[in-house]
Tab-separated table of C-alpha atoms in Angstrom:
chain	number	residue	atom	x	y	z
A	1	MET	CA	151.895	31.414	95.808
A	2	ILE	CA	151.450	33.441	92.361
A	3	ILE	CA	153.189	37.008	91.166
A	4	VAL	CA	151.814	38.277	88.305
A	5	LYS	CA	155.789	39.638	86.962
A	6	PHE	CA	155.496	43.012	84.651
A	7	ALA	CA	158.985	44.396	85.469
A	8	GLU	CA	160.940	41.755	83.293
A	9	ILE	CA	158.802	42.207	80.314
A	10	PHE	CA	156.244	44.392	80.935
A	11	ASP	CA	157.264	47.906	80.908
A	12	LYS	CA	154.707	49.466	79.542
A	13	ILE	CA	152.558	49.216	82.476
A	14	PRO	CA	154.625	49.996	85.207
A	15	SER	CA	151.945	51.432	88.048
A	16	TYR	CA	150.522	47.901	87.660
A	17	PRO	CA	149.118	47.161	91.244
A	18	THR	CA	150.220	44.417	93.585
A	19	ALA	CA	149.234	40.890	91.620
A	20	GLN	CA	146.855	38.555	93.795
A	21	LYS	CA	149.186	36.261	95.025
A	22	TYR	CA	148.126	32.448	95.694
A	23	THR	CA	150.133	30.099	98.348
A	24	THR	CA	151.337	26.961	97.138
A	25	MET	CA	152.986	25.259	99.937
A	26	GLN	CA	155.570	28.490	100.290
A	27	THR	CA	156.472	28.241	96.875
A	28	THR	CA	156.478	31.556	94.604
A	29	PHE	CA	155.471	30.469	90.874
A	30	ARG	CA	155.437	33.882	88.293
A	31	LEU	CA	153.140	34.229	85.765
A	32	SER	CA	153.791	35.370	82.840
A	33	ALA	CA	151.881	38.779	81.857
A	34	ILE	CA	152.590	39.403	78.152
A	35	LEU	CA	153.137	37.709	75.276
A	36	LEU	CA	156.716	37.550	74.283
A	37	GLY	CA	155.193	36.694	70.565
A	38	PHE	CA	154.082	40.266	70.206
A	39	ILE	CA	157.083	41.584	72.162
A	40	LEU	CA	159.199	39.813	69.446
A	41	CYS	CA	157.585	41.124	66.657
A	42	GLY	CA	157.400	45.080	67.536
A	43	ALA	CA	153.494	44.609	68.161
A	44	SER	CA	151.880	47.165	70.544
A	45	TRP	CA	150.243	45.926	73.335
A	46	GLY	CA	147.279	48.251	73.224
A	47	GLN	CA	146.824	47.827	69.570
A	48	THR	CA	142.952	48.643	69.682
A	49	GLU	CA	140.520	50.767	71.985
A	50	ASP	CA	138.765	48.159	73.710
A	51	LEU	CA	142.222	46.281	75.080
A	52	GLN	CA	143.717	49.708	75.997
A	53	GLU	CA	140.730	50.445	78.383
A	54	ALA	CA	140.743	47.095	79.940
A	55	THR	CA	144.567	47.037	80.183
A	56	ARG	CA	143.937	50.201	82.213
A	57	LEU	CA	140.783	48.992	84.188
A	58	LEU	CA	142.579	45.805	85.224
A	59	ARG	CA	145.668	48.173	86.155
A	60	GLN	CA	143.315	50.005	88.478
A	61	GLY	CA	141.519	46.991	90.324
A	62	GLN	CA	138.498	47.286	88.422
A	63	SER	CA	138.743	43.779	86.877
A	64	ALA	CA	135.206	43.474	86.321
A	65	GLN	CA	135.081	46.288	83.939
A	66	ALA	CA	138.015	44.798	82.366
A	67	LEU	CA	136.502	42.089	81.436
A	68	GLU	CA	133.307	43.386	79.987
A	69	LYS	CA	136.408	45.363	77.792
A	70	VAL	CA	137.532	42.126	77.167
A	71	ASN	CA	134.612	40.420	75.665
A	72	HIS	CA	133.505	43.234	73.942
A	73	PHE	CA	136.457	43.238	71.895
A	74	LEU	CA	137.133	39.555	71.937
A	75	SER	CA	133.381	39.329	69.878
A	76	ALA	CA	134.479	41.127	66.850
A	77	LYS	CA	137.809	38.844	67.412
A	78	PRO	CA	137.167	35.618	68.857
A	79	ARG	CA	141.069	34.094	67.582
A	80	ASP	CA	142.434	37.422	68.666
A	81	ALA	CA	145.627	35.575	71.446
A	82	GLN	CA	146.306	39.395	72.464
A	83	GLY	CA	142.539	39.895	73.631
A	84	ARG	CA	142.561	36.032	74.793
A	85	PHE	CA	145.795	36.558	76.764
A	86	LEU	CA	144.130	39.330	78.636
A	87	ARG	CA	140.785	37.449	79.355
A	88	GLY	CA	142.870	34.869	81.245
A	89	LEU	CA	144.915	37.107	83.520
A	90	ILE	CA	142.003	39.028	84.450
A	91	LEU	CA	140.430	35.371	84.685
A	92	VAL	CA	143.501	35.153	87.432
A	93	GLU	CA	142.987	38.214	89.139
A	94	GLN	CA	139.726	37.376	89.991
A	95	ASN	CA	139.953	33.796	91.072
A	96	LYS	CA	138.467	32.041	88.303
A	97	THR	CA	141.028	29.607	87.693
A	98	ALA	CA	139.237	26.797	86.327
A	99	GLU	CA	137.892	29.457	83.503
A	100	ALA	CA	141.434	30.973	82.940
A	101	ILE	CA	142.806	27.346	82.908
A	102	SER	CA	140.458	26.813	80.251
A	103	VAL	CA	141.388	30.396	78.278
A	104	PHE	CA	145.573	29.108	78.237
A	105	THR	CA	144.584	25.594	77.170
A	106	LYS	CA	143.209	26.821	74.109
A	107	LEU	CA	145.819	29.326	73.252
A	108	THR	CA	147.924	26.651	73.374
A	109	GLU	CA	146.067	24.560	71.170
A	110	ASP	CA	145.601	27.675	68.541
A	111	TYR	CA	149.246	29.271	69.233
A	112	PRO	CA	151.502	26.332	70.539
A	113	GLU	CA	154.418	28.059	68.960
A	114	LEU	CA	153.535	30.846	72.229
A	115	PRO	CA	155.660	29.955	75.203
A	116	GLU	CA	153.159	32.041	77.569
A	117	PRO	CA	149.840	30.396	77.795
A	118	TYR	CA	151.887	27.005	79.124
A	119	ASN	CA	153.654	28.812	81.626
A	120	ASN	CA	150.732	30.925	82.971
A	121	LEU	CA	148.636	26.975	82.683
A	122	ALA	CA	151.525	25.452	84.448
A	123	VAL	CA	151.437	28.424	87.284
A	124	LEU	CA	147.438	27.528	87.693
A	125	TYR	CA	148.328	24.129	88.310
A	126	ALA	CA	150.884	24.398	90.293
A	127	SER	CA	148.494	26.616	92.581
A	128	GLN	CA	146.189	23.179	92.548
A	129	GLY	CA	149.273	21.101	93.643
A	130	GLN	CA	149.011	19.457	90.035
A	131	TYR	CA	152.671	19.222	90.095
A	132	ASP	CA	152.971	16.806	87.439
A	133	LYS	CA	150.724	18.490	85.357
A	134	ALA	CA	152.678	21.582	85.799
A	135	LYS	CA	155.889	20.456	85.021
A	136	THR	CA	154.306	19.050	81.996
A	137	SER	CA	153.140	22.704	80.767
A	138	LEU	CA	156.738	24.301	81.835
A	139	GLU	CA	158.373	21.411	80.059
A	140	MET	CA	156.473	22.623	76.532
A	141	SER	CA	156.706	25.861	77.508
A	142	ILE	CA	160.844	26.448	77.277
A	143	ARG	CA	160.829	24.053	74.744
A	144	THR	CA	158.654	26.448	72.573
A	145	HIS	CA	161.501	28.979	73.793
A	146	PRO	CA	164.502	27.903	74.821
A	147	SER	CA	165.732	31.426	76.772
A	148	TYR	CA	162.480	31.378	78.671
A	149	ALA	CA	163.891	32.302	82.427
A	150	THR	CA	160.705	32.329	84.250
A	151	ALA	CA	159.641	29.542	82.994
A	152	TYR	CA	162.644	27.582	83.782
A	153	GLU	CA	162.640	29.422	87.259
A	154	ASN	CA	158.877	28.462	87.499
A	155	LEU	CA	160.001	24.194	86.903
A	156	GLY	CA	163.115	24.441	89.487
A	157	ASP	CA	160.022	25.153	91.810
A	158	VAL	CA	158.121	22.585	90.543
A	159	TYR	CA	160.924	20.116	90.609
A	160	ALA	CA	161.620	21.278	94.398
A	161	LYS	CA	157.979	20.614	95.517
A	162	LEU	CA	158.002	17.084	93.782
A	163	ALA	CA	160.813	15.970	95.590
A	164	THR	CA	159.210	17.379	98.908
A	165	GLN	CA	156.233	14.979	98.284
A	166	ALA	CA	158.461	11.936	97.632
A	167	TYR	CA	160.812	12.420	100.722
A	168	ASP	CA	157.346	12.946	102.526
A	169	LYS	CA	155.998	9.539	101.311
A	170	ALA	CA	159.877	8.547	102.112
A	171	LEU	CA	159.015	9.104	105.337
A	172	GLN	CA	155.733	7.800	105.923
A	173	LEU	CA	156.946	4.499	104.793
A	174	ASP	CA	160.267	4.997	106.681
A	175	SER	CA	159.585	7.387	109.584
A	176	ASN	CA	163.575	6.116	111.145
A	177	ASN	CA	165.029	7.804	107.476
A	178	PRO	CA	167.632	9.865	108.711
A	179	THR	CA	169.124	10.487	104.788
A	180	ALA	CA	165.333	11.476	103.275
A	181	GLN	CA	164.216	13.724	106.908
A	182	SER	CA	168.229	15.805	105.957
A	183	LYS	CA	167.110	16.265	102.333
A	184	LEU	CA	163.305	16.573	103.301
A	185	SER	CA	164.492	19.939	105.759
A	186	LEU	CA	167.078	21.341	103.067
A	187	ILE	CA	164.961	21.571	100.771
A	188	ARG	CA	162.395	23.303	103.356
A	189	ASP	CA	165.108	25.721	104.749
A	190	LEU	CA	165.634	26.408	100.917
A	191	PHE	CA	162.139	27.955	100.416
A	192	THR	CA	162.230	29.700	104.481
A	193	GLY	CA	165.692	30.767	104.437
A	194	SER	CA	165.878	32.208	100.653
A	195	THR	CA	164.225	35.335	99.249
A	196	ARG	CA	163.849	36.335	95.843
A	197	PRO	CA	165.147	39.813	94.897
A	198	GLY	CA	162.307	42.575	94.206
A	199	LYS	CA	160.146	44.814	95.357
A	200	THR	CA	159.707	44.617	99.558
A	201	SER	CA	156.440	44.710	101.483
A	202	ALA	CA	155.754	46.274	104.591
A	203	LYS	CA	153.325	42.867	104.452
A	204	SER	CA	155.368	39.452	105.709
A	205	GLU	CA	155.549	37.472	101.992
A	206	PRO	CA	156.568	33.709	101.834
A	207	ALA	CA	160.069	33.470	101.093
A	208	ARG	CA	160.996	33.549	97.127
A	209	VAL	CA	164.338	31.056	96.038
A	210	VAL	CA	166.597	32.521	93.352
A	211	VAL	CA	166.609	29.613	90.906
A	212	PRO	CA	169.408	30.878	88.314
A	213	GLU	CA	169.843	30.365	84.932
A	214	PRO	CA	170.411	27.083	83.556
A	215	THR	CA	173.249	26.023	81.856
A	216	ARG	CA	172.245	24.030	77.972
A	217	PRO	CA	174.366	20.326	79.348
A	218	ALA	CA	176.958	19.052	77.643
A	219	ALA	CA	175.629	16.512	75.211
A	220	ALA	CA	175.279	12.987	76.717
A	221	ALA	CA	174.746	10.710	73.752
A	222	PRO	CA	178.628	10.497	72.843
A	223	ALA	CA	179.231	9.202	76.159
A	224	THR	CA	176.772	7.048	76.816
A	225	ALA	CA	177.129	5.097	73.490
A	226	ALA	CA	181.211	4.255	74.246
A	227	ALA	CA	180.072	3.122	77.664
A	228	VAL	CA	177.463	0.796	76.256
A	229	ALA	CA	179.628	-0.556	73.479
A	230	ALA	CA	182.681	-1.156	76.134
A	231	PRO	CA	181.858	-4.425	76.422
A	232	LYS	CA	181.825	-5.000	73.154
A	233	VAL	CA	184.979	-3.582	71.598
A	234	ALA	CA	186.572	-5.864	74.354
A	235	GLU	CA	185.548	-9.421	73.015
A	236	ALA	CA	185.939	-7.789	69.226
A	237	LYS	CA	188.151	-8.731	66.759
A	238	VAL	CA	191.537	-6.241	66.619
A	239	ALA	CA	191.101	-5.328	63.019
A	240	GLU	CA	187.437	-4.442	64.159
A	241	ALA	CA	188.105	-2.452	67.091
A	242	ALA	CA	191.157	-0.607	64.855
A	243	LYS	CA	188.665	0.718	62.348
A	244	PRO	CA	188.237	3.968	62.700
A	245	ALA	CA	185.218	6.015	63.992
A	246	PRO	CA	183.181	7.793	61.153
A	247	PRO	CA	184.244	11.330	60.694
A	248	PRO	CA	181.188	13.895	62.276
A	249	ALA	CA	178.645	15.704	60.657
A	250	THR	CA	180.081	19.180	59.274
A	251	THR	CA	178.117	22.251	58.178
A	252	LYS	CA	178.682	22.231	54.717
A	253	PRO	CA	177.262	25.173	52.110
A	254	ALA	CA	173.151	25.418	52.200
A	255	PRO	CA	172.693	22.935	49.575
A	256	ASP	CA	169.271	24.129	47.220
A	257	GLU	CA	167.329	20.926	46.835
A	258	ILE	CA	166.555	20.909	50.595
A	259	ILE	CA	166.333	24.518	51.372
A	260	LYS	CA	163.798	24.639	48.050
A	261	THR	CA	162.233	21.747	49.865
A	262	VAL	CA	161.458	23.954	52.881
A	263	ARG	CA	160.360	26.941	51.042
A	264	ALA	CA	157.946	24.863	49.207
A	265	TRP	CA	156.687	23.469	53.012
A	266	ALA	CA	156.004	27.025	54.105
A	267	ALA	CA	154.733	28.233	50.415
A	268	ALA	CA	151.680	25.399	50.916
A	269	TRP	CA	151.125	27.015	54.145
A	270	SER	CA	150.554	30.044	53.034
A	271	LYS	CA	148.294	29.051	50.739
A	272	LYS	CA	146.518	26.600	53.137
A	273	ASP	CA	147.250	24.018	51.014
A	274	VAL	CA	146.726	21.802	53.838
A	275	ASN	CA	147.364	18.181	51.644
A	276	GLY	CA	150.456	20.055	50.048
A	277	TYR	CA	151.768	21.310	53.537
A	278	LEU	CA	151.081	17.855	54.989
A	279	ALA	CA	152.705	15.773	52.159
A	280	HIS	CA	156.271	17.490	53.120
A	281	TYR	CA	156.562	15.042	56.593
A	282	ALA	CA	158.075	11.918	56.606
A	283	LYS	CA	155.942	8.833	57.122
A	284	ASN	CA	158.204	8.582	60.354
A	285	PHE	CA	157.757	11.914	61.339
A	286	LYS	CA	157.798	12.059	65.193
A	287	THR	CA	154.866	13.883	66.561
A	288	PRO	CA	155.503	16.600	68.755
A	289	ASN	CA	153.815	15.484	71.579
A	290	GLY	CA	153.666	12.235	70.997
A	291	GLU	CA	150.332	12.532	69.059
A	292	PRO	CA	148.994	9.828	67.165
A	293	ARG	CA	150.096	10.695	63.766
A	294	ALA	CA	146.399	11.102	62.844
A	295	GLU	CA	145.352	13.184	65.678
A	296	TRP	CA	148.389	15.553	64.785
A	297	GLU	CA	147.350	16.010	61.139
A	298	SER	CA	143.528	16.586	62.396
A	299	ALA	CA	144.944	19.488	64.472
A	300	ARG	CA	147.266	20.963	61.674
A	301	ARG	CA	143.871	21.425	59.622
A	302	GLN	CA	142.052	23.043	61.717
A	303	ARG	CA	144.990	25.844	62.848
A	304	ILE	CA	145.386	26.397	58.962
A	305	ASN	CA	142.463	26.568	58.243
A	306	ALA	CA	141.211	29.030	61.118
A	307	PRO	CA	142.353	31.311	59.958
A	308	LYS	CA	141.547	33.945	57.001
A	309	LYS	CA	144.768	35.022	55.433
A	310	ILE	CA	148.554	33.073	56.598
A	311	ASP	CA	151.519	33.870	55.113
A	312	VAL	CA	155.035	32.119	56.365
A	313	GLY	CA	157.965	33.184	55.934
A	314	VAL	CA	161.806	31.299	56.070
A	315	GLU	CA	164.762	33.489	56.028
A	316	ALA	CA	168.371	32.723	56.856
A	317	PRO	CA	168.141	29.090	56.423
A	318	LYS	CA	171.413	26.603	57.542
A	319	VAL	CA	172.067	23.037	56.322
A	320	ILE	CA	174.407	20.672	58.054
A	321	LEU	CA	174.500	17.936	56.276
A	322	ALA	CA	174.812	14.627	58.697
A	323	ASP	CA	175.074	12.097	55.232
A	324	ALA	CA	173.345	11.960	52.632
A	325	ASN	CA	170.271	10.803	53.487
A	326	THR	CA	170.052	12.531	56.232
A	327	ALA	CA	169.876	16.560	57.425
A	328	THR	CA	169.167	19.135	59.782
A	329	ILE	CA	167.987	23.085	58.666
A	330	SER	CA	167.571	25.714	60.966
A	331	PHE	CA	165.967	29.186	59.981
A	332	ARG	CA	164.644	32.419	61.439
A	333	GLN	CA	160.188	31.442	60.949
A	334	GLN	CA	158.743	34.452	59.809
A	335	TYR	CA	155.230	33.921	60.514
A	336	ARG	CA	151.811	36.132	60.043
A	337	SER	CA	147.580	35.505	60.521
A	338	ASP	CA	145.003	38.155	60.969
A	339	ALA	CA	144.841	36.748	64.563
A	340	LEU	CA	149.067	36.919	65.490
A	341	LYS	CA	152.442	37.223	64.174
A	342	ALA	CA	154.464	35.594	65.729
A	343	SER	CA	158.407	35.225	64.863
A	344	SER	CA	161.021	32.205	65.803
A	345	SER	CA	163.966	30.563	65.478
A	346	LYS	CA	162.955	26.694	63.930
A	347	THR	CA	164.803	23.735	63.251
A	348	LEU	CA	163.524	20.822	60.502
A	349	VAL	CA	165.868	17.498	60.789
A	350	MET	CA	165.296	16.174	56.803
A	351	VAL	CA	165.279	12.954	55.416
A	352	LYS	CA	165.840	11.879	51.557
A	353	SER	CA	162.990	9.027	51.009
A	354	ASP	CA	162.474	8.046	47.081
A	355	GLY	CA	164.423	10.320	46.138
A	356	LYS	CA	162.970	13.447	47.749
A	357	TRP	CA	163.317	15.588	51.283
A	358	LEU	CA	161.104	15.151	53.850
A	359	ILE	CA	160.533	16.684	57.345
A	360	GLN	CA	161.087	13.829	60.217
A	361	GLN	CA	161.262	16.031	63.103
A	362	GLU	CA	160.473	19.575	63.842
A	363	ARG	CA	161.015	22.274	67.099
A	364	VAL	CA	160.773	25.619	67.680
A	365	GLY	CA	163.710	27.418	69.287
A	366	ASN	CA	167.370	26.700	69.296
């Protein structure tokens, strides 16, 4: 089921009514109630009378009137992320799942740096039993905001449901498989024997599972490389085997050349100089979702041209040099437009080609 959770990120509305719940095989998924990007920027949720009134009406269970207010607000500001996000929540409250999915999907396209629309899409997909889509959306949410605990918790529940389906299938094929039966029982016990801490209710509710905040796994690449190389080392000449390993990448004072390049990239973005902006990306640039380069460039053109005004700031840049032609720069990106303000961590993998530093990979978050 879905629970709109306000205690974590929406303390300004303490009297919001009990959220509408959708039972999904006794699993509780949690819907984001507000955009973290606006909280990070210190923006107020009720920045207009229409949104304030819509929020009050929704809190009182008057979703139809709330939707009317939000629609009125969006008629003047159709790209406003807060208004569109609130509209999506109202549609969820009204059981208009397909329309809510459309709203949150469009938000992920227009504002891919915000994690909450991805999370809410995942919750809606999960309520329909589309766990693969839910998993993909949650992974995008976490990639955008690596410390977003709600998305991690929901992802844990999705993995559990996918595991349940797999074990059920295994038992259909082999009903005498004691291992699959045991594992399936463990998962079912997890959802029926544990509860998430929180409010109690006189009405019985499906069990809520506590999914602990995941820790960052240790990097596996060096060990894997060593394991693969082991047979070759055994066959190599003694002299080759004795060669020292190359020194690890070291942090050095931020090279002015790389920082200057990144600031020029941000300046082109701010000027809405799309060609200049795209010229900062290497030919082998890894698009965020693995889409074709042409498709990615087309989407970027639309998103940069859509706002009337854009200002992108680069704060506290730090550069790590891997070698003479490869570097990583991390910084705080301050994005402002007539429709959105957002502050986020960004990391760019830079490569030097023909004497110029270009972006090979772009990541949001730590």
